[in-house]
Short mmCIF file of C-alpha atoms and ligand atoms in Angstrom, two decimals:
data_model
loop_
_atom_site.label_atom_id
_atom_site.label_comp_id
_atom_site.label_asym_id
_atom_site.label_seq_id
_atom_site.Cartn_x
_atom_site.Cartn_y
_atom_site.Cartn_z
CA MET J 1 2.66 -26.22 -20.56
CA ARG J 2 3.70 -22.93 -18.96
CA ILE J 3 2.17 -19.73 -20.25
CA GLY J 4 3.00 -16.19 -19.14
CA VAL J 5 0.34 -13.52 -18.93
CA LEU J 6 1.36 -9.86 -19.12
CA GLY J 7 -1.54 -7.52 -18.56
CA GLY J 8 -1.40 -3.76 -18.85
CA THR J 9 -2.80 -0.75 -20.56
CA PHE J 10 -0.05 -0.80 -23.20
CA ASN J 11 -0.63 2.85 -23.98
CA PRO J 12 1.63 2.33 -25.90
CA PRO J 13 3.66 -0.90 -25.57
CA HIS J 14 7.39 -0.19 -25.23
CA LEU J 15 10.80 -1.68 -24.71
CA GLY J 16 10.18 -2.22 -20.96
CA HIS J 17 7.15 -4.45 -21.65
CA LEU J 18 8.97 -6.50 -24.26
CA VAL J 19 12.17 -7.00 -22.28
CA CYS J 20 10.05 -7.93 -19.26
CA ALA J 21 8.13 -10.50 -21.35
CA GLN J 22 11.36 -11.85 -22.79
CA GLU J 23 13.10 -12.25 -19.44
CA ALA J 24 10.07 -14.02 -17.99
CA TYR J 25 10.00 -16.26 -21.05
CA ILE J 26 13.66 -17.21 -20.63
CA GLN J 27 14.01 -17.46 -16.86
CA LEU J 28 10.69 -19.18 -16.15
CA GLU J 29 11.01 -21.40 -19.21
CA LEU J 30 7.67 -20.40 -20.64
CA GLU J 31 6.19 -21.68 -23.86
CA ARG J 32 4.62 -18.35 -24.72
CA VAL J 33 3.80 -14.96 -23.23
CA ILE J 34 0.39 -13.44 -23.87
CA LEU J 35 -0.01 -9.66 -23.75
CA ILE J 36 -3.49 -8.75 -22.57
CA PRO J 37 -4.44 -5.10 -22.98
CA ALA J 38 -7.03 -4.02 -20.40
CA ARG J 39 -10.22 -2.26 -21.43
CA GLN J 40 -10.33 -0.40 -18.17
CA PRO J 41 -7.80 -1.21 -15.43
CA PRO J 42 -9.58 -1.21 -12.04
CA HIS J 43 -6.84 0.79 -10.29
CA LYS J 44 -5.91 3.48 -12.73
CA PRO J 45 -7.81 5.29 -15.48
CA VAL J 46 -6.32 5.03 -18.96
CA GLU J 47 -4.56 8.37 -19.38
CA GLU J 48 -4.87 9.97 -22.81
CA GLU J 49 -6.86 6.97 -23.99
CA PRO J 50 -6.60 6.77 -27.78
CA GLY J 51 -9.21 3.99 -27.78
CA ALA J 52 -8.87 0.34 -26.86
CA GLU J 53 -8.78 -0.66 -30.53
CA HIS J 54 -5.66 1.42 -31.09
CA ARG J 55 -3.98 -0.06 -28.02
CA LEU J 56 -4.82 -3.55 -29.27
CA GLU J 57 -3.38 -2.79 -32.69
CA LEU J 58 -0.23 -1.35 -31.09
CA CYS J 59 0.22 -4.58 -29.12
CA ARG J 60 -0.25 -6.66 -32.25
CA LEU J 61 2.36 -4.62 -34.09
CA ALA J 62 4.73 -4.84 -31.11
CA VAL J 63 4.82 -8.67 -31.14
CA GLU J 64 4.16 -9.30 -34.82
CA ASP J 65 7.55 -10.72 -35.70
CA ASP J 66 8.12 -12.63 -32.46
CA PRO J 67 6.57 -16.11 -32.25
CA ARG J 68 7.23 -16.26 -28.47
CA PHE J 69 4.62 -13.59 -27.85
CA GLU J 70 0.95 -13.19 -28.67
CA VAL J 71 -1.87 -10.77 -27.93
CA SER J 72 -5.27 -11.62 -26.49
CA GLU J 73 -8.48 -9.63 -26.81
CA LEU J 74 -9.95 -11.34 -23.78
CA GLU J 75 -10.28 -8.18 -21.67
CA LEU J 76 -11.30 -5.95 -24.54
CA ASN J 77 -14.30 -8.12 -25.28
CA ARG J 78 -15.56 -7.78 -21.73
CA ASP J 79 -17.44 -4.76 -20.43
CA GLY J 80 -16.58 -2.97 -17.22
CA PRO J 81 -13.32 -3.05 -15.24
CA SER J 82 -10.79 -5.67 -16.29
CA TYR J 83 -10.29 -7.81 -13.21
CA THR J 84 -7.26 -10.09 -13.48
CA VAL J 85 -9.06 -12.79 -11.55
CA ASP J 86 -11.74 -13.02 -14.29
CA THR J 87 -9.11 -13.12 -17.03
CA LEU J 88 -7.13 -15.88 -15.32
CA SER J 89 -10.30 -17.78 -14.64
CA LEU J 90 -11.24 -17.71 -18.33
CA LEU J 91 -7.75 -18.75 -19.38
CA HIS J 92 -7.78 -21.56 -16.85
CA SER J 93 -11.12 -22.95 -17.93
CA SER J 94 -10.13 -22.88 -21.59
CA ALA J 95 -6.91 -24.82 -20.84
CA PRO J 96 -7.06 -26.49 -17.40
CA ASP J 97 -3.70 -28.29 -17.81
CA THR J 98 -1.74 -25.13 -18.47
CA ASP J 99 0.32 -23.53 -15.70
CA LEU J 100 -0.31 -19.81 -15.75
CA TYR J 101 2.35 -17.28 -14.72
CA LEU J 102 1.12 -13.80 -14.00
CA ILE J 103 3.96 -11.45 -14.91
CA LEU J 104 4.09 -8.23 -12.90
CA GLY J 105 6.49 -5.37 -12.38
CA GLY J 106 7.61 -5.16 -8.73
CA ASP J 107 5.74 -1.89 -8.22
CA ILE J 108 2.45 -3.49 -9.24
CA ALA J 109 3.06 -6.79 -7.42
CA ALA J 110 3.38 -5.13 -4.02
CA GLY J 111 -0.18 -3.84 -4.41
CA LEU J 112 -1.73 -7.21 -5.22
CA PRO J 113 -3.37 -7.65 -1.77
CA ASP J 114 -5.68 -4.74 -2.69
CA TRP J 115 -6.86 -6.34 -5.91
CA HIS J 116 -10.20 -8.00 -6.40
CA GLU J 117 -10.00 -11.55 -4.91
CA PRO J 118 -6.20 -11.67 -4.54
CA GLU J 119 -6.07 -15.18 -3.10
CA ARG J 120 -8.07 -16.52 -6.01
CA VAL J 121 -5.61 -14.81 -8.32
CA LEU J 122 -2.83 -16.71 -6.53
CA SER J 123 -4.73 -19.99 -6.79
CA LEU J 124 -5.09 -19.56 -10.55
CA ALA J 125 -1.56 -18.43 -11.36
CA THR J 126 1.97 -18.24 -10.04
CA VAL J 127 2.96 -14.62 -9.70
CA ALA J 128 6.22 -13.83 -11.48
CA VAL J 129 7.75 -10.53 -10.47
CA ALA J 130 10.27 -8.41 -12.35
CA LYS J 131 12.25 -5.97 -10.33
CA ARG J 132 11.32 -2.45 -11.26
CA ARG J 133 12.13 1.08 -10.12
CA GLY J 134 13.83 -0.23 -7.03
CA THR J 135 10.77 -1.75 -5.31
CA PRO J 136 12.85 -4.15 -3.16
CA ARG J 137 12.09 -7.85 -3.30
CA GLU J 138 11.46 -7.90 0.47
CA VAL J 139 8.63 -5.41 0.09
CA VAL J 140 6.93 -7.63 -2.46
CA GLU J 141 7.57 -10.77 -0.39
CA GLN J 142 6.20 -9.17 2.72
CA SER J 143 3.11 -7.96 1.00
CA LEU J 144 2.36 -11.22 -0.86
CA GLY J 145 3.48 -13.38 2.06
CA ARG J 146 0.31 -12.41 3.93
CA LEU J 147 -1.82 -14.10 1.28
CA ARG J 148 -2.54 -17.78 0.81
CA GLY J 149 -0.44 -18.92 -2.17
CA GLY J 150 1.82 -15.86 -1.96
CA GLU J 151 4.79 -17.97 -0.90
CA ARG J 152 4.93 -19.46 -4.41
CA THR J 153 5.90 -16.08 -5.89
CA ARG J 154 8.80 -16.24 -8.36
CA PHE J 155 11.22 -13.42 -9.08
CA PHE J 156 13.14 -12.80 -12.24
CA ARG J 157 15.88 -10.37 -13.13
CA MET J 158 15.69 -7.85 -15.86
CA PRO J 159 17.90 -5.00 -16.88
CA ARG J 160 16.47 -1.81 -15.38
CA ILE J 161 14.66 0.00 -18.11
CA GLY J 162 13.41 3.40 -17.10
CA VAL J 163 10.88 3.63 -19.90
CA SER J 164 7.16 3.92 -19.24
CA SER J 165 4.16 4.52 -21.49
CA THR J 166 3.79 7.93 -19.84
CA PHE J 167 7.33 8.80 -20.92
CA ILE J 168 6.62 7.71 -24.50
CA ARG J 169 3.43 9.80 -24.66
CA GLU J 170 5.33 12.83 -23.34
CA ARG J 171 8.00 12.39 -25.98
CA VAL J 172 5.41 12.20 -28.76
CA ARG J 173 3.63 15.28 -27.48
CA ALA J 174 6.94 17.17 -27.39
CA ARG J 175 7.63 15.98 -30.97
CA GLN J 176 10.70 14.06 -29.82
CA SER J 177 11.74 10.80 -31.41
CA ILE J 178 10.63 7.53 -29.79
CA ARG J 179 12.87 5.47 -32.03
CA TYR J 180 14.60 2.60 -30.13
CA LEU J 181 12.16 3.04 -27.22
CA VAL J 182 9.31 1.23 -28.97
CA PRO J 183 9.36 -1.27 -31.86
CA GLY J 184 9.62 0.40 -35.27
CA ARG J 185 6.12 -0.63 -36.29
CA VAL J 186 4.69 0.85 -33.10
CA ALA J 187 6.42 4.16 -33.76
CA GLY J 188 5.16 4.05 -37.36
CA TYR J 189 1.55 3.46 -36.32
CA ILE J 190 1.63 6.22 -33.68
CA ALA J 191 2.91 8.67 -36.30
CA GLU J 192 0.48 7.55 -39.01
CA GLN J 193 -2.55 7.76 -36.75
CA GLY J 194 -1.40 10.94 -35.02
CA LEU J 195 -1.76 9.39 -31.55
CA TYR J 196 -0.72 11.20 -28.36
CA ARG J 197 -0.28 14.58 -30.04
P1 ATP V 201 1.94 4.17 -17.66
O1 ATP V 201 3.22 4.95 -17.80
O2 ATP V 201 0.88 4.63 -18.64
O3 ATP V 201 1.43 4.11 -16.26
P2 ATP V 201 3.40 1.60 -17.86
O4 ATP V 201 4.58 1.92 -18.71
O5 ATP V 201 3.63 1.39 -16.41
O6 ATP V 201 2.23 2.67 -18.13
P3 ATP V 201 1.52 -0.66 -18.14
O7 ATP V 201 0.91 -1.04 -19.45
O8 ATP V 201 0.64 -0.06 -17.13
O9 ATP V 201 2.76 0.31 -18.53
O10 ATP V 201 2.35 -1.87 -17.53
C1 ATP V 201 2.00 -3.20 -17.71
C2 ATP V 201 2.96 -4.10 -16.95
O11 ATP V 201 4.29 -3.95 -17.47
C3 ATP V 201 3.06 -3.81 -15.44
O12 ATP V 201 3.14 -5.05 -14.75
C4 ATP V 201 4.33 -3.01 -15.32
O13 ATP V 201 4.92 -3.15 -14.04
C5 ATP V 201 5.20 -3.64 -16.42
N1 ATP V 201 6.18 -2.68 -16.95
C6 ATP V 201 5.93 -1.55 -17.64
N2 ATP V 201 7.06 -0.89 -17.92
C7 ATP V 201 8.08 -1.61 -17.40
C8 ATP V 201 9.52 -1.43 -17.33
N3 ATP V 201 10.12 -0.37 -17.87
N4 ATP V 201 10.22 -2.38 -16.69
C9 ATP V 201 9.61 -3.45 -16.13
N5 ATP V 201 8.28 -3.68 -16.15
C10 ATP V 201 7.52 -2.78 -16.77
#
């Protein structure tokens, strides 16, 4: 069985995350993609953090009507920084026969050598990279090629979507519509709870 793992802050989840998950699902022939919101990403603070519980709920709402996707609380139940290596290790021990695919935007993938235990990350999962914001494939290949296991990296295409969580938060703050940029239920929850104002 092949399972995709898409980690992030999901503050909030948006079209870019979902299209990325969908393209990985299709092109890598995955059985499922799991969204894993981080409690505290090691490399960047959560900007305008509404609370991990809200981010979790937003993820749940984002995938609610799509059986290909699910949400895991794995990182939210763990204190301290959310290291991917720990998450993959837990997923691996709970299902040793499953092939894990770590889905990353190109911008993030190029920085993987600086992560905590990058070669162990690569031993636990195949990295699957979506092209994003013009980070060229060669840059990612060069950077991962220095690591043991990095040569197994897979690439998948996705339509360029210039939407980020930062952009969504800015729109909400400016009282501009986020319709079509996030799933309807996500927009509804943000409005109801008054997030990002
Ligand atoms: P922020 O704007 O708050 O920094 P973000 O939109 O980059 O957030 P994250 O939750 O940090 O979202 O991203 C999680 C993962 O999803 C990363 O691997 C990132 O590269 C990928 N991702 C996010 N937005 C897109 C997009 N528009 N296209 C492709 N991949 C994306």
